[in-house]
């Protein structure tokens, strides 16, 4: 008996991509609708590969998203599978449990949503397969769901579907926690997991893995994104391979500009790095955070006028890639080529200023200087700006040192170039 | 680090120029005029130490990659470094061997000072001192900012802080909507709203879907009902329609039965019978017509006889007729041609007589000329005319040029010689260029005069003072401040007076008012006063005393009694007095109020009177004060001889006066202008007169105007120029006349030669024909020769024609005679033309007869065929009619017609019955006919109609309902279709994310700008606290030195807002704020702060050379000298290189600085290489 199936998870349909400020030349259209297109790619792949069935291990959409059109779009895509005679098996994740759309959506008859009350087993006689799974009944499932899963069915190919924060998964809410040991103990052939967005194989025998999400949504979800195509022969996994589905590929690209003397050369280096990166993929749109590093003479200019140079880089990248790349951020992590101010212990005002700022990092004095402005911003700007991932939190322990460095560079550069020219 | 030497090997306008700084010590003054390359030197030194910038102004002479700066540096620890700097991106520092040296080596000589710091701290220019001084002033002498800025070598802190603030405000304002963040926050909010609007709540979708399926069910249900009702309606309609059909059918069946047994003839029987009969009748008529016509034709044929042999000769006869035409014509032409031959001979003879009477007609052939010869004669004759004209014109031109030459020579001799007027012309141009001086003078004097008159008039109209304009300008008037003071003083006094007088008037008014009230009271009956009551009572007491004395004591006092109330006796008088006293008391009680009022009014009046007295006193005092004031006021104006009026008016007067003074100055200026122009006019006149005199000729009279002289001069210049032009014209004419005459003579010679050649040709051409023929007769001669030839030719030709015509006639007559003899012997002997015509007519008639016979034969055959055909038809139709009669079983034709009629009736009835049966079958719609008919007959026709109406109504309602449901369903389905999973809300959410992200970036930026500004402000204050002591102390010393002890100290003090500010201290301890210092002193204060900071900076690390770029130019000599001395002192610790454009700075330096440490070198431009 030979067949293939696809496992995917964390589609987060219609979840917006984050951290991208609009600017002239940014590839706007591709971006708006990326998660939808990725799902479309998933369905096309399943049809093209003539798979037996598709497994979706939770988080079809964002929990707080209320537009029913999103559900309807999901239906349309699943209906394409139905026309091709492909069944799909779904377990709800924490987001689905929270979503109002989930409750209203009537899925086509080729889609089977597994119970959220207890583990459910479905036998596919045609393929000799048993699928075990239980979805989230509510958002914050804290118990170990895996423990209640039944033992493997003898003589069948056993698949476990689970939306879980497998122990050691950093940066994800610890829902339905479990350990690798628990999963291995069930005697299943494969475990198709969901919840963690980074693709990772935790065990090969049995195969336990996260296929990762289908489309990266911010600068921490980098690299190609998609699903896993598994081939089964004679009740054993014959092969499994990742397939790209993403429309936009996120990358964090370091650009070494050591020794560059002029800021324009740094722009060129950034463009070169971008070109090389875009050559690596399949021609998809890139969303990129550029990290400019290295000791260079342009350091002060870059840091003091980072806004200007970020804009320059964006324009140049747009021109060089034919508007096929979105520069999310440019982080200037450069250092001065020869730091005179370190050499000098002088008592001139500039040295004094530098010493003062250096001593200011993460002190209450610094927080006091910032407090009033932060407060007035918070009063006027949307609260979302100061919450959650990528929030504006200048007075946090993480952000303060960078903030102070930036201010230092800005002041030193501006003072150095102010006043009369001699 | 000190600079030992600087090599400008290839840099700016320098090539291999070396500046030396012996030992690197002391004050080095480098002098060079503007453009000498001072700034280039400064750039070169910076380039040497820190590299040549990517973009440099110094590569105009030497190519960019060939730029070289060399130098030797000396570190404070004694280490030396000899290097060369080239322009480039990498390895630009080279050792003396030309090999790259690590930049670190250079850095160790720079003591941690970067390029920007070197430029700021170790460079000092005049602009820096100016802007530094101004910056301190603008910062109101803030100690912190001053020290900080001076320490930085002149940073624009105020501008910097403002820029930070401005940028921050562009990003965000706590209140506002325009800054980026505010605008984006609004956009974000709008997008959230948009997402909400675009989102489809699951509930909406569910409800709509439910609605659609319910509508669909309802729609199906109604549809079923409609189908049922339609069937019923159909059945009823069919039954209704069947009833009349059944009735009709019945009727027709009865009629058919009535006809009984009938032989029904086959279809088309009647038609066939009728056709056969009519064919038979027509055939009989045809037979008769044909027989008649055949008889007629046979009779005609018998009368036609034809001459067959003549008819065979038709073509020959036709040929004879044609030939006859031409023969007849020849016979007619013959006499005319014979005449022509005679005429031509006559004419030829005439012409020959004109040309050569000596020749006979036979030998006239000699005058038939060849074409060649005719042409030769004609061209020679033509050429003669042209030749003659040429000869004539050549002769004329020779004489014409001779005349011209003579005229021009005569004219030239009559003209005077040309004089040289170039000097005069130049002077005229110079004077003209000055413009219309006399008009300008007139204008200027007019302006001056009218201004003066204007001023004089105003002066005359000026009140309070009279005198000359000049005196006016120096009038000793009190200052405006005095006027202000007096105005105020007058105002105070006048105001007091006004108030006092108003008070007095008020008081008096009040008294009058009170009096008025009192009068009113009196008019209403004087109310008794307390005094009245007392008096009445006293009177009564007196009466009582008299009564009592008379009554109890019996004593009577007659006189007193009589006096009590004369003339009443005592008893009456007493009684009256009692009544009177009671009356007064009663009135007083009754009129207590009026009494009190009156008492009040009286008291008031007294008070007002007192007040009026006080005010009058005050008025007296004020008037005295005003008088004093006025005297003093008048005395202030005494020096000017003006008796002033009020200060306010005097201020206006002063304004007028000042205006007058200004105008007076203007008058002076205008006078001056006029005078200047007059001088210019005089100068111009004398120059022009000199020039005229030099040319000789009459001198203009003494008073001639400049303009007239100018015109005169210009006239002379113009006439001399004209003369020159005329002389030159005449010379040219002479030259041309000589040349023309020579050309004309040559032409005359050539023409004479050509004429001789022509005469020879002419004689040759006429030889043997008509020698001696004049040219003018040539054309006529040739014409006549040609006419003669033509006449001779014509006569020859006509003679030939006559012979051939006669021959033709004879031959034709023979041919005709032969023909008639054979075919028409009866015509022999007739003239030839008649014979031919007769034969021809006979042939024509025979031809016509033959045609008639052929036509008749054809017609006869055709008629015969018609006859045969008619007879056949008669036979056939008769047989057919007989057969038809047999078929119908009739003996006669009459019986046949009757049978036909009966058959037709039966057939029609049966047809109708069939038709109705068919209709009924359709209505039965598949049921058996009998069953259906039975059902229909059982129904009551009226009930059917009623039932049908009911069913139709129900059906219409159901259909209407159905339409409504479908419409609703359509609308709902449409709405459901738009819920198609579109991504509009998701796109808006993406947009919102983008806005949020942009907000984040801008918020970060905003906080950085704000924090930057705050940190800088804090640091300025910190720096002040730290440096105030030592730096300020040293700066105070330096300030004392450079101001030559006009100031001895510099102290922090406190400003209006309690912030620390700088003040200068004089020797006597007086503190002077910055605003109280001159611009120069402010600059020197900055210099002091700057040098104090620099000393501190140098003391803390490796000192670098201080480059001073003409910084002291704005100082006066004393302070510049003092400053140079301070720089000289500084040179002990820090090398000072002083660049200047000004020679006097060099002198000042020599005076101020010890020669041991002063080095002076000069740079001059060394543009280009050899």
GROMACS .gro file of N, CA and C in nm, chain B residues 91-213:
model
  369
  513UNK      N    1   4.522   5.337   0.192
  513UNK     CA    2   4.669   5.354   0.194
  513UNK      C    3   4.709   5.491   0.141
  514UNK      N    4   4.653   5.594   0.200
  514UNK     CA    5   4.682   5.727   0.147
  514UNK      C    6   4.800   5.791   0.220
  515UNK      N    7   4.841   5.728   0.330
  515UNK     CA    8   4.952   5.785   0.407
  515UNK      C    9   5.078   5.710   0.367
  516UNK      N   10   5.179   5.786   0.319
  516UNK     CA   11   5.300   5.721   0.270
  516UNK      C   12   5.421   5.770   0.352
  517UNK      N   13   5.519   5.683   0.366
  517UNK     CA   14   5.643   5.723   0.432
  517UNK      C   15   5.731   5.797   0.334
  518UNK      N   16   5.847   5.839   0.380
  518UNK     CA   17   5.935   5.914   0.290
  518UNK      C   18   5.983   5.824   0.176
  519UNK      N   19   5.977   5.691   0.196
  519UNK     CA   20   6.016   5.599   0.089
  519UNK      C   21   5.901   5.571  -0.007
  520UNK      N   22   5.786   5.634   0.014
  520UNK     CA   23   5.673   5.615  -0.078
  520UNK      C   24   5.590   5.493  -0.045
  521UNK      N   25   5.627   5.418   0.059
  521UNK     CA   26   5.549   5.300   0.097
  521UNK      C   27   5.438   5.341   0.195
  522UNK      N   28   5.320   5.273   0.186
  522UNK     CA   29   5.211   5.307   0.277
  522UNK      C   30   5.248   5.287   0.423
  523UNK      N   31   5.196   5.376   0.504
  523UNK     CA   32   5.218   5.366   0.649
  523UNK      C   33   5.080   5.351   0.714
  524UNK      N   34   5.074   5.274   0.823
  524UNK     CA   35   4.945   5.252   0.891
  524UNK      C   36   4.894   5.385   0.946
  525UNK      N   37   4.767   5.403   0.938
  525UNK     CA   38   4.702   5.527   0.984
  525UNK      C   39   4.722   5.543   1.134
  526UNK      N   40   4.741   5.430   1.206
  526UNK     CA   41   4.760   5.434   1.351
  526UNK      C   42   4.882   5.518   1.389
  527UNK      N   43   4.983   5.512   1.304
  527UNK     CA   44   5.106   5.587   1.332
  527UNK      C   45   5.071   5.736   1.341
  528UNK      N   46   4.993   5.781   1.243
  528UNK     CA   47   4.951   5.922   1.242
  528UNK      C   48   4.866   5.950   1.365
  529UNK      N   49   4.777   5.854   1.396
  529UNK     CA   50   4.684   5.876   1.507
  529UNK      C   51   4.759   5.899   1.639
  530UNK      N   52   4.871   5.831   1.654
  530UNK     CA   53   4.945   5.846   1.781
  530UNK      C   54   5.000   5.988   1.793
  531UNK      N   55   5.010   6.059   1.681
  531UNK     CA   56   5.056   6.198   1.686
  531UNK      C   57   4.941   6.296   1.710
  532UNK      N   58   4.819   6.247   1.695
  532UNK     CA   59   4.705   6.338   1.700
  532UNK      C   60   4.638   6.341   1.837
  533UNK      N   61   4.691   6.259   1.930
  533UNK     CA   62   4.642   6.265   2.067
  533UNK      C   63   4.492   6.246   2.078
  534UNK      N   64   4.436   6.161   1.997
  534UNK     CA   65   4.293   6.129   2.011
  534UNK      C   66   4.201   6.238   1.963
  535UNK      N   67   4.256   6.329   1.886
  535UNK     CA   68   4.168   6.436   1.835
  535UNK      C   69   4.124   6.398   1.693
  536UNK      N   70   3.997   6.389   1.672
  536UNK     CA   71   3.951   6.351   1.539
  536UNK      C   72   3.940   6.475   1.450
  537UNK      N   73   3.910   6.450   1.325
  537UNK     CA   74   3.911   6.557   1.226
  537UNK      C   75   3.820   6.673   1.267
  538UNK      N   76   3.696   6.638   1.303
  538UNK     CA   77   3.600   6.743   1.335
  538UNK      C   78   3.648   6.825   1.456
  539UNK      N   79   3.698   6.756   1.557
  539UNK     CA   80   3.745   6.826   1.676
  539UNK      C   81   3.863   6.916   1.640
  540UNK      N   82   3.952   6.865   1.554
  540UNK     CA   83   4.068   6.945   1.515
  540UNK      C   84   4.022   7.074   1.446
  541UNK      N   85   3.926   7.057   1.358
  541UNK     CA   86   3.877   7.175   1.284
  541UNK      C   87   3.814   7.274   1.382
  542UNK      N   88   3.735   7.220   1.474
  542UNK     CA   89   3.661   7.310   1.562
  542UNK      C   90   3.752   7.372   1.668
  543UNK      N   91   3.825   7.284   1.738
  543UNK     CA   92   3.898   7.331   1.855
  543UNK      C   93   4.030   7.398   1.817
  544UNK      N   94   4.097   7.343   1.714
  544UNK     CA   95   4.229   7.397   1.681
  544UNK      C   96   4.224   7.484   1.556
  545UNK      N   97   4.106   7.536   1.529
  545UNK     CA   98   4.096   7.628   1.418
  545UNK      C   99   4.017   7.749   1.466
  546UNK      N  100   4.061   7.867   1.429
  546UNK     CA  101   3.989   7.985   1.478
  546UNK      C  102   3.987   8.089   1.367
  547UNK      N  103   3.865   8.135   1.333
  547UNK     CA  104   3.855   8.232   1.224
  547UNK      C  105   3.780   8.355   1.272
  548UNK      N  106   3.784   8.457   1.189
  548UNK     CA  107   3.712   8.579   1.221
  548UNK      C  108   3.563   8.550   1.235
  549UNK      N  109   3.511   8.466   1.142
  549UNK     CA  110   3.368   8.432   1.147
  549UNK      C  111   3.334   8.366   1.279
  550UNK      N  112   3.425   8.279   1.327
  550UNK     CA  113   3.394   8.210   1.451
  550UNK      C  114   3.382   8.311   1.565
  551UNK      N  115   3.479   8.407   1.570
  551UNK     CA  116   3.473   8.505   1.679
  551UNK      C  117   3.342   8.583   1.671
  552UNK      N  118   3.306   8.622   1.546
  552UNK     CA  119   3.182   8.699   1.530
  552UNK      C  120   3.062   8.617   1.576
  553UNK      N  121   3.052   8.496   1.523
  553UNK     CA  122   2.932   8.418   1.554
  553UNK      C  123   2.938   8.370   1.698
  554UNK      N  124   3.059   8.346   1.748
  554UNK     CA  125   3.072   8.305   1.888
  554UNK      C  126   3.023   8.416   1.979
  555UNK      N  127   3.069   8.539   1.950
  555UNK     CA  128   3.025   8.653   2.031
  555UNK      C  129   2.876   8.670   2.023
  556UNK      N  130   2.823   8.655   1.901
  556UNK     CA  131   2.679   8.672   1.883
  556UNK      C  132   2.604   8.563   1.958
  557UNK      N  133   2.656   8.440   1.954
  557UNK     CA  134   2.589   8.329   2.020
  557UNK      C  135   2.581   8.353   2.170
  558UNK      N  136   2.691   8.404   2.228
  558UNK     CA  137   2.688   8.433   2.372
  558UNK      C  138   2.581   8.537   2.401
  559UNK      N  139   2.577   8.637   2.313
  559UNK     CA  140   2.482   8.745   2.329
  559UNK      C  141   2.339   8.691   2.320
  560UNK      N  142   2.316   8.605   2.220
  560UNK     CA  143   2.181   8.552   2.201
  560UNK      C  144   2.139   8.463   2.316
  561UNK      N  145   2.237   8.392   2.371
  561UNK     CA  146   2.208   8.310   2.489
  561UNK      C  147   2.204   8.397   2.613
  562UNK      N  148   2.201   8.529   2.595
  562UNK     CA  149   2.198   8.627   2.704
  562UNK      C  150   2.313   8.602   2.802
  563UNK      N  151   2.422   8.549   2.748
  563UNK     CA  152   2.537   8.531   2.833
  563UNK      C  153   2.526   8.414   2.928
  564UNK      N  154   2.437   8.316   2.893
  564UNK     CA  155   2.424   8.199   2.978
  564UNK      C  156   2.562   8.135   2.997
  565UNK      N  157   2.601   8.116   3.120
  565UNK     CA  158   2.736   8.067   3.147
  565UNK      C  159   2.756   7.929   3.086
  566UNK      N  160   2.655   7.844   3.107
  566UNK     CA  161   2.666   7.706   3.059
  566UNK      C  162   2.688   7.702   2.909
  567UNK      N  163   2.598   7.765   2.838
  567UNK     CA  164   2.608   7.759   2.691
  567UNK      C  165   2.736   7.823   2.642
  568UNK      N  166   2.775   7.934   2.704
  568UNK     CA  167   2.897   8.002   2.659
  568UNK      C  168   3.018   7.913   2.676
  569UNK      N  169   3.029   7.854   2.794
  569UNK     CA  170   3.145   7.769   2.819
  569UNK      C  171   3.145   7.647   2.727
  570UNK      N  172   3.028   7.588   2.715
  570UNK     CA  173   3.016   7.467   2.634
  570UNK      C  174   3.053   7.497   2.489
  571UNK      N  175   2.995   7.605   2.437
  571UNK     CA  176   3.021   7.640   2.297
  571UNK      C  177   3.167   7.675   2.276
  572UNK      N  178   3.225   7.752   2.368
  572UNK     CA  179   3.365   7.791   2.353
  572UNK      C  180   3.453   7.667   2.361
  573UNK      N  181   3.417   7.575   2.452
  573UNK     CA  182   3.493   7.451   2.467
  573UNK      C  183   3.488   7.368   2.341
  574UNK      N  184   3.379   7.377   2.269
  574UNK     CA  185   3.365   7.298   2.146
  574UNK      C  186   3.426   7.372   2.028
  575UNK      N  187   3.476   7.490   2.051
  575UNK     CA  188   3.531   7.564   1.938
  575UNK      C  189   3.420   7.628   1.857
  576UNK      N  190   3.316   7.670   1.926
  576UNK     CA  191   3.212   7.746   1.857
  576UNK      C  192   3.105   7.662   1.792
  577UNK      N  193   3.031   7.590   1.874
  577UNK     CA  194   2.918   7.517   1.818
  577UNK      C  195   2.793   7.605   1.832
  578UNK      N  196   2.702   7.590   1.738
  578UNK     CA  197   2.578   7.668   1.744
  578UNK      C  198   2.476   7.590   1.827
  579UNK      N  199   2.491   7.599   1.958
  579UNK     CA  200   2.407   7.516   2.045
  579UNK      C  201   2.260   7.554   2.033
  580UNK      N  202   2.237   7.685   2.024
  580UNK     CA  203   2.099   7.732   2.017
  580UNK      C  204   2.031   7.676   1.892
  581UNK      N  205   2.104   7.687   1.778
  581UNK     CA  206   2.051   7.635   1.652
  581UNK      C  207   2.028   7.485   1.662
  582UNK      N  208   2.120   7.417   1.727
  582UNK     CA  209   2.113   7.272   1.739
  582UNK      C  210   1.990   7.232   1.820
  583UNK      N  211   1.973   7.299   1.931
  583UNK     CA  212   1.857   7.266   2.016
  583UNK      C  213   1.726   7.298   1.943
  584UNK      N  214   1.728   7.408   1.871
  584UNK     CA  215   1.606   7.445   1.797
  584UNK      C  216   1.576   7.341   1.689
  585UNK      N  217   1.681   7.295   1.623
  585UNK     CA  218   1.660   7.196   1.516
  585UNK      C  219   1.601   7.068   1.576
  586UNK      N  220   1.654   7.025   1.689
  586UNK     CA  221   1.601   6.903   1.753
  586UNK      C  222   1.453   6.923   1.786
  587UNK      N  223   1.423   7.039   1.842
  587UNK     CA  224   1.287   7.066   1.883
  587UNK      C  225   1.193   7.067   1.760
  588UNK      N  226   1.243   7.131   1.654
  588UNK     CA  227   1.162   7.142   1.533
  588UNK      C  228   1.134   7.006   1.472
  589UNK      N  229   1.239   6.924   1.466
  589UNK     CA  230   1.221   6.789   1.411
  589UNK      C  231   1.121   6.711   1.494
  590UNK      N  232   1.136   6.723   1.627
  590UNK     CA  233   1.045   6.649   1.715
  590UNK      C  234   0.902   6.696   1.693
  591UNK      N  235   0.885   6.825   1.678
  591UNK     CA  236   0.749   6.877   1.660
  591UNK      C  237   0.690   6.835   1.526
  592UNK      N  238   0.777   6.815   1.430
  592UNK     CA  239   0.728   6.765   1.301
  592UNK      C  240   0.675   6.623   1.314
  593UNK      N  241   0.723   6.553   1.417
  593UNK     CA  242   0.678   6.415   1.436
  593UNK      C  243   0.558   6.407   1.529
  594UNK      N  244   0.558   6.489   1.633
  594UNK     CA  245   0.451   6.472   1.730
  594UNK      C  246   0.428   6.598   1.812
  595UNK      N  247   0.300   6.626   1.837
  595UNK     CA  248   0.266   6.730   1.933
  595UNK      C  249   0.153   6.674   2.018
  596UNK      N  250   0.159   6.695   2.150
  596UNK     CA  251   0.053   6.641   2.235
  596UNK      C  252  -0.085   6.689   2.190
  597UNK      N  253  -0.089   6.815   2.140
  597UNK     CA  254  -0.217   6.857   2.081
  597UNK      C  255  -0.185   6.897   1.939
  598UNK      N  256  -0.260   6.843   1.848
  598UNK     CA  257  -0.234   6.875   1.708
  598UNK      C  258  -0.274   6.758   1.622
  599UNK      N  259  -0.281   6.785   1.493
  599UNK     CA  260  -0.322   6.676   1.405
  599UNK      C  261  -0.229   6.663   1.286
  600UNK      N  262  -0.144   6.765   1.266
  600UNK     CA  263  -0.061   6.764   1.146
  600UNK      C  264   0.066   6.682   1.158
  601UNK      N  265   0.135   6.685   1.273
  601UNK     CA  266   0.261   6.610   1.280
  601UNK      C  267   0.238   6.463   1.243
  602UNK      N  268   0.346   6.401   1.195
  602UNK     CA  269   0.336   6.266   1.141
  602UNK      C  270   0.263   6.171   1.234
  603UNK      N  271   0.309   6.164   1.359
  603UNK     CA  272   0.250   6.066   1.450
  603UNK      C  273   0.102   6.094   1.474
  604UNK      N  274   0.067   6.219   1.490
  604UNK     CA  275  -0.073   6.251   1.512
  604UNK      C  276  -0.156   6.207   1.392
  605UNK      N  277  -0.101   6.238   1.271
  605UNK     CA  278  -0.175   6.204   1.150
  605UNK      C  279  -0.188   6.052   1.137
  606UNK      N  280  -0.079   5.982   1.169
  606UNK     CA  281  -0.084   5.836   1.152
  606UNK      C  282  -0.176   5.772   1.256
  607UNK      N  283  -0.180   5.830   1.374
  607UNK     CA  284  -0.270   5.776   1.476
  607UNK      C  285  -0.414   5.786   1.426
  608UNK      N  286  -0.442   5.899   1.361
  608UNK     CA  287  -0.576   5.918   1.305
  608UNK      C  288  -0.602   5.814   1.195
  609UNK      N  289  -0.505   5.797   1.106
  609UNK     CA  290  -0.518   5.698   1.000
  609UNK      C  291  -0.545   5.560   1.059
  610UNK      N  292  -0.471   5.527   1.166
  610UNK     CA  293  -0.485   5.395   1.227
  610UNK      C  294  -0.627   5.377   1.280
  611UNK      N  295  -0.674   5.482   1.345
  611UNK     CA  296  -0.810   5.475   1.400
  611UNK      C  297  -0.912   5.454   1.287
  612UNK      N  298  -0.892   5.529   1.179
  612UNK     CA  299  -0.983   5.516   1.065
  612UNK      C  300  -0.980   5.374   1.008
  613UNK      N  301  -0.859   5.318   1.004
  613UNK     CA  302  -0.847   5.184   0.948
  613UNK      C  303  -0.916   5.082   1.037
  614UNK      N  304  -0.905   5.099   1.168
  614UNK     CA  305  -0.974   5.007   1.258
  614UNK      C  306  -1.125   5.012   1.230
  615UNK      N  307  -1.171   5.133   1.211
  615UNK     CA  308  -1.313   5.152   1.180
  615UNK      C  309  -1.347   5.083   1.047
  616UNK      N  310  -1.257   5.098   0.953
  616UNK     CA  311  -1.278   5.038   0.821
  616UNK      C  312  -1.284   4.886   0.833
  617UNK      N  313  -1.193   4.830   0.914
  617UNK     CA  314  -1.194   4.685   0.932
  617UNK      C  315  -1.329   4.642   0.988
  618UNK      N  316  -1.375   4.716   1.088
  618UNK     CA  317  -1.503   4.682   1.150
  618UNK      C  318  -1.614   4.684   1.044
  619UNK      N  319  -1.610   4.788   0.960
  619UNK     CA  320  -1.716   4.800   0.859
  619UNK      C  321  -1.708   4.692   0.753
  620UNK      N  322  -1.587   4.653   0.718
  620UNK     CA  323  -1.571   4.557   0.610
  620UNK      C  324  -1.591   4.414   0.658
  621UNK      N  325  -1.577   4.393   0.790
  621UNK     CA  326  -1.585   4.257   0.843
  621UNK      C  327  -1.728   4.207   0.835
  622UNK      N  328  -1.738   4.078   0.810
  622UNK     CA  329  -1.870   4.015   0.805
  622UNK      C  330  -1.886   3.935   0.932
  623UNK      N  331  -1.977   3.976   1.022
  623UNK     CA  332  -1.994   3.898   1.145
  623UNK      C  333  -2.054   3.762   1.109
  624UNK      N  334  -2.005   3.654   1.167
  624UNK     CA  335  -2.056   3.520   1.137
  624UNK      C  336  -2.208   3.514   1.152
  625UNK      N  337  -2.259   3.584   1.252
  625UNK     CA  338  -2.403   3.581   1.278
  625UNK      C  339  -2.482   3.628   1.154
  626UNK      N  340  -2.435   3.736   1.091
  626UNK     CA  341  -2.504   3.789   0.974
  626UNK      C  342  -2.514   3.684   0.865
  627UNK      N  343  -2.403   3.617   0.848
  627UNK     CA  344  -2.399   3.518   0.741
  627UNK      C  345  -2.498   3.404   0.771
  628UNK      N  346  -2.494   3.359   0.896
  628UNK     CA  347  -2.584   3.248   0.934
  628UNK      C  348  -2.729   3.287   0.910
  629UNK      N  349  -2.763   3.405   0.955
  629UNK     CA  350  -2.902   3.448   0.942
  629UNK      C  351  -2.943   3.454   0.795
  630UNK      N  352  -2.858   3.509   0.716
  630UNK     CA  353  -2.891   3.524   0.576
  630UNK      C  354  -2.906   3.388   0.509
  631UNK      N  355  -2.821   3.297   0.545
  631UNK     CA  356  -2.827   3.165   0.484
  631UNK      C  357  -2.957   3.097   0.522
  632UNK      N  358  -2.995   3.111   0.650
  632UNK     CA  359  -3.122   3.053   0.696
  632UNK      C  360  -3.237   3.112   0.615
  633UNK      N  361  -3.231   3.242   0.596
  633UNK     CA  362  -3.338   3.312   0.524
  633UNK      C  363  -3.348   3.258   0.381
  634UNK      N  364  -3.237   3.239   0.319
  634UNK     CA  365  -3.238   3.193   0.180
  634UNK      C  366  -3.301   3.055   0.170
  635UNK      N  367  -3.263   2.962   0.262
  635UNK     CA  368  -3.319   2.828   0.246
  635UNK      C  369  -3.468   2.828   0.277
   0.00000   0.00000   0.00000
